[in-house]
Amino acid sequence: MALFYVQGVPIGYMAIMLAVLASMGGFIFGYDTGQISDILLMEDFKLRFAQCQTPGDVNTCDFSIVREGLIVSLLSIGTLIGALLGARVADVLGRRRAMTSECTIFIVGVIIQITSEHAWAQFAVGRLISGLGVGALSSAVPMYQAETAPPQIRGTLTATYQLFITFGILVAYCISIGTRAMGGSGSWRTVVGIGILWALILGIGILFMPESPRWLASKGRYDEAKMSLARSRGVPLHEADDNIKIHRELVDMRTAIEHESAIKAGWIDCFKPENKTLYRTLLGMTLQMFQQLTGANYFFYYGATIFQSVGISDSFVTQIILGAVNFGCTFGGMYVMERFGRRFPLIIGGVWQSCWLFVFAAAGTAKDPTTDQGIGTLMIVSACLFIFGYAMTWAPGIWILTGETFPTRTRAMQASLAAGSNWLWNFLLAFFTPFITKAIAYRYGFVFAACNLAGAVIVYFFLYESSDLSLESVDMMYCDPNCKPWTSRTWAPEGFSSRAELVEQSKAAEAGKPLAAGAGVEEGRIEHKNGFANGNGYTNGHAVDEKTAANGTV
């Protein structure tokens, strides 16, 4: 049964559960990201793995730039490889079993880390292996959420992935501050080892969730796809056969998949210009790159060290404050991305983030924050306001777009390439940040500020507005030669005068009310793609009714 209604559409508890549980993949990544910043400052960890001039004296122990960079960044190399492999694994095993296998890989990596005694390379390799699981999850989770969630709340549910990343970062900060006083290796082994618990929750729990209906349909398992749709929409299983909404979604899905399966898709297809496939591949990779170039992970990876350098007596506490701002504001980001769409928040967010990074960099460059308390405070405030904007816009928005921008035929591979771009730049920033900050100190903030402005410009000129549309209609919008990114907010499928009318008609259809004259319901109007004159997914002005589509004729 439905828990509540959104735009007149019933939302079942299963839709919420699958979003929350799958988002544990984001939690695992956030937890792994947040823990390393504090672990690098723990005394026992430094005594074991840093370079000490006097053995046993922690005050003489420091990590070389190369060693610190490798310990932090090898996770990102693993995630890059995992993200690229994740698409194939998710297509072969299914979204759920893929996530379970990826959690197993993560656990193996954690075990390697916590069994390290004095070999820093073993700890770093453990992070590399854990990264394989985290990277594959970053490809599978947003895709699974986007394919399973009802279109009316797809943005919000997909954004829970980013919400759980921020939650994982915050939890890691809190556990680290609680364990730092523990004697011996328990201070850092406890923090790392608890990661196994999060992987077990996801790896086992996801098996009790419905499989992606689009993946089931792609395998010809239409009855199972229908049941999966019913569970996530809050429709009793015995009513699935008679539910108009379920039937329309399934017919729409089946038609799209049958057309796409006529042409085998491989990695090379992600780079073909037809149907703007290459355009969307490069767009997804570019947006993920700029999410990293916002500078957020500069604070998350090295925040404790940064705040220690500006004269803060307890940088652990400052990290928790930053993590709390990040987590709390992501709730607002879920609302913003659903209420205002995708383009507008990303443009405003890019400008906002750039402004506060300019303040951060200018303050740290103008005066020495270690001797001027006011400057140190200003830098912390500007960092928090930067995170406020990031958590409300670019943090959730890019992962939402990764799940909904690509066509079904190549979605898994394009999502992997996009996630791979994220992890590649994650690695580059994690590894080279110590070198860069040593050379230019806080002027590094100016670089990130410029990247934020560049990201906002790219969104304006290249990103299409995909809110309120089904995944199939998003594909149609990108293929419509008359639609431009800056006019895409008003685009609607053929038969609708506006996107607002589409929403109203969907509500009316779900409630069983008669439709407005001359308008079709998006999910009920199947575009007969085999008959397209230009092969781009546009119907040359003809809508195909549901009955005709089911019979395979025009």
Coordinates of C-alpha atoms in Angstrom, one line a residue:
M1 CA 0.0 0.0 0.0
A2 CA 1.0 3.6 -0.5
L3 CA 2.7 5.5 2.3
F4 CA 1.9 8.9 0.7
Y5 CA 1.2 10.6 -2.6
V6 CA 3.4 12.9 -4.7
Q7 CA 1.7 14.8 -7.5
G8 CA -1.2 12.4 -7.1
V9 CA 1.0 9.4 -7.5
P10 CA 1.2 6.7 -4.8
I11 CA 4.6 6.1 -3.2
G12 CA 5.1 2.8 -1.5
Y13 CA 7.3 2.1 1.5
M14 CA 9.5 -0.1 -0.7
A15 CA 10.5 2.9 -2.8
I16 CA 11.8 4.6 0.3
M17 CA 13.5 1.5 1.7
L18 CA 15.3 0.7 -1.6
A19 CA 16.6 4.3 -1.8
V20 CA 17.8 4.4 1.8
L21 CA 19.3 0.9 1.8
A22 CA 21.0 1.3 -1.6
S23 CA 22.4 4.6 -0.4
M24 CA 24.5 2.7 2.1
G25 CA 26.9 2.5 -0.8
G26 CA 27.3 6.3 -0.5
F27 CA 27.6 6.0 3.2
I28 CA 30.5 3.5 2.8
F29 CA 32.3 5.9 0.5
G30 CA 31.7 8.9 2.8
Y31 CA 32.9 6.9 5.8
D32 CA 36.1 5.9 4.0
T33 CA 36.6 9.5 2.9
G34 CA 36.1 11.0 6.3
Q35 CA 38.1 8.6 8.4
I36 CA 41.5 9.1 6.7
S37 CA 41.7 12.8 7.5
D38 CA 41.7 12.1 11.2
I39 CA 43.6 8.8 11.1
L40 CA 46.6 10.6 9.6
L41 CA 46.9 12.7 12.9
M42 CA 46.5 9.8 15.3
E43 CA 49.6 9.1 17.3
D44 CA 49.8 5.3 17.0
F45 CA 49.1 5.5 13.3
K46 CA 52.0 8.0 12.9
L47 CA 54.3 5.9 15.0
R48 CA 53.6 2.8 12.9
F49 CA 53.5 4.3 9.4
A50 CA 55.1 7.7 9.3
Q51 CA 58.8 8.5 9.1
C52 CA 60.2 9.1 12.6
Q53 CA 63.6 10.7 13.3
T54 CA 63.5 9.3 16.9
P55 CA 61.7 5.9 17.1
G56 CA 58.9 5.9 19.6
D57 CA 58.7 9.8 19.8
V58 CA 55.6 10.8 17.9
N59 CA 56.7 14.4 17.9
T60 CA 59.4 13.5 15.5
C61 CA 57.1 11.6 13.2
D62 CA 55.8 13.0 9.9
F63 CA 54.5 11.6 6.7
S64 CA 56.4 12.5 3.5
I65 CA 54.3 14.2 0.9
V66 CA 54.5 11.1 -1.4
R67 CA 53.6 8.7 1.4
E68 CA 50.7 10.8 2.6
G69 CA 49.4 11.3 -0.9
L70 CA 49.5 7.6 -1.7
I71 CA 47.8 6.5 1.6
V72 CA 45.0 9.0 0.9
S73 CA 44.7 8.6 -2.9
L74 CA 45.1 4.9 -3.6
L75 CA 41.5 4.5 -2.5
S76 CA 40.6 6.7 -5.5
I77 CA 42.6 4.6 -7.9
G78 CA 40.6 1.6 -6.8
T79 CA 37.4 3.4 -7.1
L80 CA 38.3 4.5 -10.7
I81 CA 38.9 0.8 -11.7
G82 CA 35.8 -0.3 -9.8
A83 CA 33.6 2.3 -11.4
L84 CA 34.7 1.2 -14.9
L85 CA 34.1 -2.5 -14.2
G86 CA 30.9 -1.8 -12.3
A87 CA 28.7 -1.4 -15.4
R88 CA 29.5 -4.8 -16.7
V89 CA 29.1 -6.5 -13.3
A90 CA 25.7 -4.7 -12.8
D91 CA 24.5 -5.8 -16.3
V92 CA 25.6 -9.4 -15.8
L93 CA 24.6 -10.1 -12.2
G94 CA 21.8 -7.6 -11.9
R95 CA 21.9 -4.4 -9.8
R96 CA 21.3 -6.1 -6.4
R97 CA 23.7 -9.1 -6.6
A98 CA 26.3 -6.7 -8.0
M99 CA 26.1 -4.6 -4.9
T100 CA 26.4 -7.6 -2.7
S101 CA 29.6 -8.8 -4.5
E102 CA 31.0 -5.3 -4.3
C103 CA 30.5 -5.1 -0.6
T104 CA 32.4 -8.3 -0.2
I105 CA 35.4 -6.8 -2.0
F106 CA 35.2 -3.8 0.2
I107 CA 35.3 -6.0 3.3
V108 CA 38.4 -7.8 2.0
G109 CA 40.1 -4.4 1.7
V110 CA 39.2 -3.4 5.2
I111 CA 40.6 -6.6 6.6
I112 CA 43.9 -6.0 4.9
Q113 CA 44.0 -2.5 6.4
I114 CA 43.3 -3.5 10.0
T115 CA 45.9 -6.3 9.9
S116 CA 48.7 -3.9 8.9
E117 CA 51.4 -3.7 11.6
H118 CA 54.2 -1.4 10.4
A119 CA 54.0 -1.6 6.6
W120 CA 52.3 1.5 5.3
A121 CA 52.2 0.0 1.8
Q122 CA 49.9 -2.8 3.1
F123 CA 47.5 -0.3 4.5
A124 CA 47.6 1.7 1.2
V125 CA 46.9 -1.5 -0.8
G126 CA 44.0 -2.3 1.5
R127 CA 42.5 1.1 0.7
L128 CA 43.1 0.3 -3.0
I129 CA 41.1 -2.9 -2.8
S130 CA 38.3 -1.3 -0.7
G131 CA 38.2 1.3 -3.5
L132 CA 37.4 -1.3 -6.0
G133 CA 34.2 -2.1 -4.2
V134 CA 33.3 1.6 -3.5
G135 CA 33.9 2.6 -7.1
A136 CA 31.7 -0.2 -8.4
L137 CA 29.0 0.8 -5.9
S138 CA 29.2 4.4 -7.1
S139 CA 28.2 3.2 -10.6
A140 CA 25.5 0.7 -9.5
V141 CA 23.7 2.6 -6.8
P142 CA 22.6 5.8 -8.6
M143 CA 21.7 3.6 -11.6
Y144 CA 19.6 1.2 -9.5
Q145 CA 17.8 4.1 -7.7
A146 CA 17.0 6.0 -10.9
E147 CA 15.7 2.8 -12.6
T148 CA 13.6 1.8 -9.7
A149 CA 12.3 5.0 -8.2
P150 CA 9.0 6.6 -9.3
P151 CA 9.7 9.5 -11.7
Q152 CA 7.9 12.0 -9.4
I153 CA 10.5 11.5 -6.6
R154 CA 13.4 10.1 -8.6
G155 CA 15.5 13.2 -7.9
T156 CA 14.9 13.1 -4.1
L157 CA 15.5 9.3 -3.8
T158 CA 18.6 9.4 -6.0
A159 CA 19.9 12.4 -3.9
T160 CA 19.9 10.1 -0.9
Y161 CA 23.1 8.6 -2.2
Q162 CA 24.8 12.0 -1.7
L163 CA 23.0 12.5 1.6
F164 CA 24.5 9.2 2.8
I165 CA 27.9 10.2 1.6
T166 CA 27.8 13.2 3.9
F167 CA 26.3 11.2 6.7
G168 CA 29.2 8.7 6.4
I169 CA 31.7 11.5 6.5
L170 CA 30.1 12.9 9.7
V171 CA 29.9 9.5 11.4
A172 CA 33.6 8.9 10.6
Y173 CA 34.5 12.2 12.2
C174 CA 32.4 11.4 15.3
I175 CA 33.9 7.9 15.7
S176 CA 37.4 9.2 15.2
I177 CA 37.0 11.8 17.9
G178 CA 35.8 9.1 20.2
T179 CA 38.6 6.6 19.5
R180 CA 41.6 9.0 19.4
A181 CA 42.1 8.7 23.1
M182 CA 42.2 4.9 23.0
G183 CA 45.6 3.4 23.6
G184 CA 47.6 1.7 20.9
S185 CA 46.3 0.6 17.5
G186 CA 42.7 0.5 18.7
S187 CA 42.5 4.3 18.0
W188 CA 42.6 3.8 14.2
R189 CA 41.8 0.1 13.8
T190 CA 38.4 0.6 15.4
V191 CA 37.6 3.4 13.0
V192 CA 38.6 1.4 9.9
G193 CA 37.1 -1.9 11.1
I194 CA 33.7 -0.5 11.8
G195 CA 33.4 -0.1 8.0
I196 CA 32.7 -3.8 7.8
L197 CA 29.4 -3.3 9.5
W198 CA 28.2 -0.8 6.9
A199 CA 29.1 -3.2 4.1
L200 CA 27.2 -6.1 5.7
I201 CA 24.1 -3.9 6.1
L202 CA 24.1 -3.1 2.4
G203 CA 25.3 -6.4 1.0
I204 CA 22.7 -8.5 2.9
G205 CA 19.8 -6.0 3.0
I206 CA 19.8 -5.2 -0.7
L207 CA 18.9 -8.8 -1.4
F208 CA 15.5 -8.2 0.2
M209 CA 14.7 -5.2 -2.1
P210 CA 13.1 -5.5 -5.6
E211 CA 15.4 -5.8 -8.6
S212 CA 15.6 -2.9 -11.1
P213 CA 12.5 -3.3 -13.3
R214 CA 14.4 -2.0 -16.3
W215 CA 17.1 -4.6 -15.8
L216 CA 14.5 -7.3 -15.5
A217 CA 12.8 -6.1 -18.6
S218 CA 16.1 -6.0 -20.5
K219 CA 16.4 -9.7 -19.7
G220 CA 12.9 -10.5 -20.9
R221 CA 11.6 -11.1 -17.4
Y222 CA 8.5 -8.9 -17.8
D223 CA 6.4 -10.5 -15.1
E224 CA 9.1 -9.9 -12.6
A225 CA 9.5 -6.4 -13.8
K226 CA 5.8 -5.8 -13.3
M227 CA 6.0 -7.1 -9.8
S228 CA 9.1 -4.9 -9.1
L229 CA 7.2 -1.8 -10.4
A230 CA 4.2 -2.7 -8.2
R231 CA 6.3 -3.0 -5.1
S232 CA 8.1 0.3 -5.5
R233 CA 4.8 2.1 -6.4
G234 CA 2.9 0.8 -3.4
V235 CA 0.5 -1.2 -5.5
P236 CA -0.6 -4.5 -4.1
L237 CA 0.8 -7.4 -6.1
H238 CA -2.6 -8.9 -6.8
E239 CA -3.7 -5.6 -8.4
A240 CA -0.6 -5.2 -10.6
D241 CA -2.2 -6.7 -13.7
D242 CA -5.1 -4.3 -13.5
N243 CA -3.2 -1.1 -12.6
I244 CA -3.1 1.3 -15.5
K245 CA 0.0 3.1 -14.3
I246 CA 2.0 -0.1 -14.0
H247 CA 0.8 -1.3 -17.4
R248 CA 1.8 2.0 -19.1
E249 CA 5.2 2.0 -17.5
L250 CA 5.8 -1.6 -18.5
V251 CA 4.7 -1.1 -22.1
D252 CA 6.8 2.1 -22.4
M253 CA 9.8 0.3 -20.9
R254 CA 9.3 -2.8 -23.2
T255 CA 9.1 -0.7 -26.3
A256 CA 12.2 1.2 -25.5
I257 CA 14.2 -1.9 -24.6
E258 CA 13.1 -3.8 -27.7
H259 CA 14.2 -1.0 -29.9
E260 CA 17.5 -0.6 -28.1
S261 CA 18.2 -4.3 -28.0
A262 CA 18.0 -4.5 -31.8
I263 CA 21.4 -2.9 -31.8
K264 CA 24.0 -4.5 -29.6
A265 CA 25.6 -1.8 -27.3
G266 CA 29.3 -1.8 -26.5
W267 CA 31.7 0.7 -24.9
I268 CA 32.4 2.2 -28.3
D269 CA 28.7 3.1 -28.6
C270 CA 29.1 5.5 -25.7
F271 CA 31.3 7.6 -28.0
K272 CA 29.1 7.6 -31.1
P273 CA 27.4 11.0 -31.9
E274 CA 24.1 9.5 -32.9
N275 CA 21.2 10.4 -30.5
K276 CA 23.7 12.7 -28.7
T277 CA 25.2 9.7 -27.0
L278 CA 28.7 11.1 -27.2
Y279 CA 27.4 14.5 -26.1
R280 CA 25.9 12.9 -23.0
T281 CA 28.9 10.7 -22.2
L282 CA 31.2 13.8 -22.3
L283 CA 28.7 15.8 -20.4
G284 CA 28.4 13.2 -17.6
M285 CA 32.2 12.9 -17.3
T286 CA 32.6 16.6 -17.3
L287 CA 30.1 17.3 -14.6
Q288 CA 31.6 14.6 -12.4
M289 CA 35.0 16.1 -13.0
F290 CA 33.8 19.5 -11.9
Q291 CA 32.1 18.1 -8.9
Q292 CA 35.6 17.1 -7.7
L293 CA 37.0 20.5 -8.8
T294 CA 34.6 22.3 -6.6
G295 CA 37.2 21.7 -3.9
A296 CA 35.0 19.9 -1.4
N297 CA 37.3 17.0 -1.0
Y298 CA 40.1 19.4 -0.3
F299 CA 38.4 20.0 3.0
F300 CA 37.2 16.4 3.5
Y301 CA 40.5 14.7 2.9
Y302 CA 42.8 17.2 4.5
G303 CA 40.4 19.2 6.6
A304 CA 42.0 18.3 10.0
T305 CA 45.4 19.2 8.7
I306 CA 44.1 22.5 7.2
F307 CA 42.4 23.6 10.3
Q308 CA 45.3 22.6 12.4
S309 CA 47.5 24.9 10.2
V310 CA 45.2 27.9 10.7
G311 CA 45.8 27.7 14.5
I312 CA 42.8 25.7 15.6
S313 CA 43.6 23.9 18.8
D314 CA 41.3 21.0 18.2
S315 CA 41.0 20.4 14.4
F316 CA 38.9 17.2 15.1
V317 CA 36.1 19.3 16.4
T318 CA 36.2 21.7 13.5
Q319 CA 36.0 18.7 11.1
I320 CA 32.8 17.6 12.9
I321 CA 31.3 21.1 12.5
L322 CA 32.1 21.0 8.8
G323 CA 30.7 17.5 8.5
A324 CA 27.5 18.5 10.3
V325 CA 27.0 21.5 7.9
N326 CA 27.6 19.2 5.0
F327 CA 25.1 16.6 6.2
G328 CA 22.4 18.9 7.4
C329 CA 22.4 21.0 4.2
T330 CA 22.1 18.0 2.0
F331 CA 18.6 17.6 3.3
G332 CA 17.9 21.0 1.8
G333 CA 19.7 20.0 -1.3
M334 CA 17.2 17.1 -1.8
Y335 CA 14.3 19.7 -1.7
V336 CA 16.1 22.2 -3.9
M337 CA 16.9 19.7 -6.7
E338 CA 13.3 18.5 -6.7
R339 CA 11.6 21.9 -6.4
F340 CA 13.8 24.0 -8.7
G341 CA 15.0 21.3 -11.1
R342 CA 18.7 20.6 -12.0
R343 CA 20.1 23.5 -14.0
F344 CA 19.2 26.5 -11.9
P345 CA 20.5 25.2 -8.6
L346 CA 23.8 24.1 -10.2
I347 CA 24.4 27.5 -11.8
I348 CA 23.6 29.4 -8.6
G349 CA 25.6 26.9 -6.5
G350 CA 28.7 27.2 -8.7
V351 CA 28.6 31.0 -8.3
W352 CA 28.0 30.8 -4.6
Q353 CA 30.8 28.3 -4.0
S354 CA 33.2 30.4 -6.1
C355 CA 32.6 33.5 -4.0
W356 CA 33.3 31.8 -0.7
L357 CA 36.4 30.1 -2.0
F358 CA 37.7 33.5 -3.1
V359 CA 37.2 34.7 0.4
F360 CA 38.9 31.6 1.9
A361 CA 41.9 32.0 -0.4
A362 CA 42.2 35.7 -0.1
A363 CA 42.0 35.7 3.7
G364 CA 44.7 32.9 4.0
T365 CA 46.9 34.7 1.5
A366 CA 46.6 38.2 2.9
K367 CA 47.6 37.4 6.5
D368 CA 49.0 34.5 8.5
P369 CA 46.0 32.6 10.0
T370 CA 48.2 31.1 12.7
T371 CA 49.0 34.5 14.1
D372 CA 45.7 36.3 13.3
Q373 CA 42.7 34.7 15.1
G374 CA 40.2 36.7 13.1
I375 CA 41.6 35.5 9.8
G376 CA 41.5 31.9 11.0
T377 CA 37.8 32.3 12.0
L378 CA 37.0 34.0 8.7
M379 CA 38.5 31.0 6.8
I380 CA 36.5 28.5 8.8
V381 CA 33.3 30.5 8.3
S382 CA 33.9 30.8 4.5
A383 CA 34.7 27.0 4.4
C384 CA 31.3 26.3 6.1
L385 CA 29.4 28.6 3.7
F386 CA 31.1 27.0 0.8
I387 CA 30.1 23.5 2.1
F388 CA 26.5 24.9 2.6
G389 CA 26.3 25.7 -1.1
Y390 CA 28.0 22.6 -2.2
A391 CA 25.7 20.3 -0.1
M392 CA 22.6 22.1 -1.5
T393 CA 23.5 21.9 -5.2
W394 CA 26.5 20.2 -6.7
A395 CA 26.8 17.4 -4.2
P396 CA 23.4 15.8 -4.8
G397 CA 22.7 17.2 -8.2
I398 CA 25.5 15.5 -10.1
W399 CA 24.7 12.1 -8.8
I400 CA 21.0 12.6 -9.7
L401 CA 22.0 13.5 -13.3
T402 CA 24.3 10.5 -13.5
G403 CA 21.3 8.3 -13.0
E404 CA 18.9 10.0 -15.4
T405 CA 20.8 11.5 -18.3
F406 CA 21.7 8.4 -20.3
P407 CA 19.6 6.1 -22.5
T408 CA 18.8 2.6 -21.3
R409 CA 20.9 0.9 -23.9
T410 CA 24.2 2.4 -22.8
R411 CA 23.2 3.7 -19.3
A412 CA 25.3 1.3 -17.3
M413 CA 28.5 2.0 -19.3
Q414 CA 28.0 5.8 -19.5
A415 CA 27.3 5.9 -15.7
S416 CA 30.5 3.9 -15.2
L417 CA 32.5 6.4 -17.3
A418 CA 31.0 9.3 -15.5
A419 CA 31.7 7.8 -12.1
G420 CA 35.2 6.9 -13.4
S421 CA 35.8 10.5 -14.2
N422 CA 34.8 11.4 -10.6
W423 CA 37.3 9.0 -9.2
L424 CA 40.1 9.9 -11.5
W425 CA 39.9 13.5 -10.5
N426 CA 39.4 12.4 -6.9
F427 CA 42.7 10.6 -7.1
L428 CA 44.5 13.5 -8.8
L429 CA 43.4 15.9 -6.2
A430 CA 44.0 13.6 -3.2
F431 CA 47.5 12.8 -4.4
F432 CA 48.7 16.2 -5.7
T433 CA 47.1 18.4 -3.0
P434 CA 50.0 18.1 -0.5
F435 CA 52.4 19.1 -3.3
I436 CA 50.3 22.0 -4.4
T437 CA 49.5 23.3 -1.0
K438 CA 53.2 23.2 -0.1
A439 CA 54.0 25.3 -3.2
I440 CA 51.1 27.9 -3.2
A441 CA 49.5 27.4 0.3
Y442 CA 45.9 28.8 0.5
R443 CA 46.1 30.3 -3.0
Y444 CA 44.9 26.8 -4.0
G445 CA 41.5 28.2 -3.2
F446 CA 41.6 30.5 -6.2
V447 CA 42.0 27.5 -8.5
F448 CA 38.9 25.9 -7.1
A449 CA 37.0 29.2 -7.2
A450 CA 37.7 29.5 -10.9
C451 CA 36.7 25.9 -11.5
N452 CA 33.3 26.5 -9.8
L453 CA 32.6 29.4 -12.2
A454 CA 33.6 27.3 -15.2
G455 CA 31.2 24.5 -14.0
A456 CA 28.3 27.0 -13.8
V457 CA 29.0 28.1 -17.3
I458 CA 29.1 24.5 -18.6
V459 CA 25.8 23.7 -17.0
Y460 CA 24.1 26.8 -18.6
F461 CA 25.3 26.0 -22.1
F462 CA 25.2 22.1 -22.2
L463 CA 23.0 20.6 -19.5
Y464 CA 19.3 19.8 -20.3
E465 CA 16.6 20.1 -17.6
S466 CA 15.5 16.5 -16.8
S467 CA 13.2 17.0 -13.8
D468 CA 9.6 15.7 -13.9
L469 CA 10.4 13.5 -16.9
S470 CA 10.5 9.7 -17.2
L471 CA 13.9 8.3 -18.2
E472 CA 12.5 7.5 -21.7
S473 CA 11.3 11.1 -22.1
V474 CA 14.7 12.5 -21.0
D475 CA 16.2 10.5 -24.0
M476 CA 13.6 12.0 -26.3
M477 CA 14.4 15.5 -25.1
Y478 CA 18.1 15.2 -25.8
C479 CA 17.3 13.9 -29.3
D480 CA 14.9 16.7 -30.1
P481 CA 16.8 19.0 -32.5
N482 CA 14.5 21.9 -31.6
C483 CA 15.3 21.8 -27.9
K484 CA 18.3 23.7 -26.5
P485 CA 19.8 23.4 -23.0
W486 CA 18.7 26.9 -22.1
T487 CA 15.1 26.3 -23.3
S488 CA 14.8 22.7 -22.0
R489 CA 13.0 23.7 -18.9
T490 CA 9.8 24.3 -21.0
W491 CA 10.2 21.1 -23.1
A492 CA 7.5 18.5 -22.8
P493 CA 6.8 15.3 -24.7
E494 CA 4.7 15.6 -27.8
G495 CA 1.0 16.0 -27.0
F496 CA 1.6 18.4 -24.0
S497 CA 1.7 22.1 -24.1
S498 CA 4.1 22.3 -21.1
R499 CA 5.8 20.3 -18.5
A500 CA 3.3 21.5 -15.9
E501 CA 0.5 20.0 -18.0
L502 CA 2.5 16.7 -18.2
V503 CA 2.5 16.6 -14.4
E504 CA -1.2 17.4 -14.1
Q505 CA -2.1 14.7 -16.7
S506 CA 0.0 12.1 -14.9
K507 CA -1.8 13.0 -11.7
A508 CA -5.2 12.6 -13.4
A509 CA -4.2 9.3 -15.0
E510 CA -3.1 7.9 -11.7
A511 CA -6.3 9.0 -10.0
G512 CA -8.3 7.4 -12.8
K513 CA -9.8 10.8 -14.0
P514 CA -10.4 11.6 -17.6
L515 CA -7.6 13.2 -19.4
A516 CA -7.8 16.7 -20.9
A517 CA -8.9 16.8 -24.5
G518 CA -6.0 16.3 -27.0
A519 CA -3.5 15.4 -24.4
G520 CA -1.8 12.0 -23.8
V521 CA -0.2 10.7 -20.7
E522 CA 3.6 10.5 -21.0
E523 CA 3.9 7.0 -19.8
G524 CA 0.9 5.8 -21.8
R525 CA 2.1 7.3 -25.1
I526 CA 4.7 5.1 -26.5
E527 CA 7.0 6.4 -29.1
H528 CA 7.4 3.8 -31.8
K529 CA 11.2 4.2 -32.2
N530 CA 11.5 1.8 -35.1
G531 CA 9.5 4.1 -37.3
F532 CA 11.5 7.3 -36.6
A533 CA 12.4 9.0 -39.8
N534 CA 15.7 10.4 -38.4
G535 CA 16.5 7.6 -35.9
N536 CA 16.9 10.0 -33.0
G537 CA 13.9 9.0 -30.9
Y538 CA 11.5 11.7 -32.2
T539 CA 8.2 10.7 -33.7
N540 CA 7.6 13.2 -36.5
G541 CA 4.5 14.5 -34.8
H542 CA 2.7 11.1 -34.3
A543 CA 1.8 9.7 -30.9
V544 CA 1.3 6.0 -30.7
D545 CA -1.4 4.8 -28.4
E546 CA -0.9 2.1 -25.8
K547 CA -2.9 -0.6 -27.5
T548 CA -1.1 -0.1 -30.8
A549 CA 2.3 -0.1 -29.2
A550 CA 1.5 -3.4 -27.4
N551 CA 0.6 -4.9 -30.7
G552 CA 3.8 -3.6 -32.3
T553 CA 2.1 -1.7 -35.1
V554 CA 1.7 2.0 -36.1

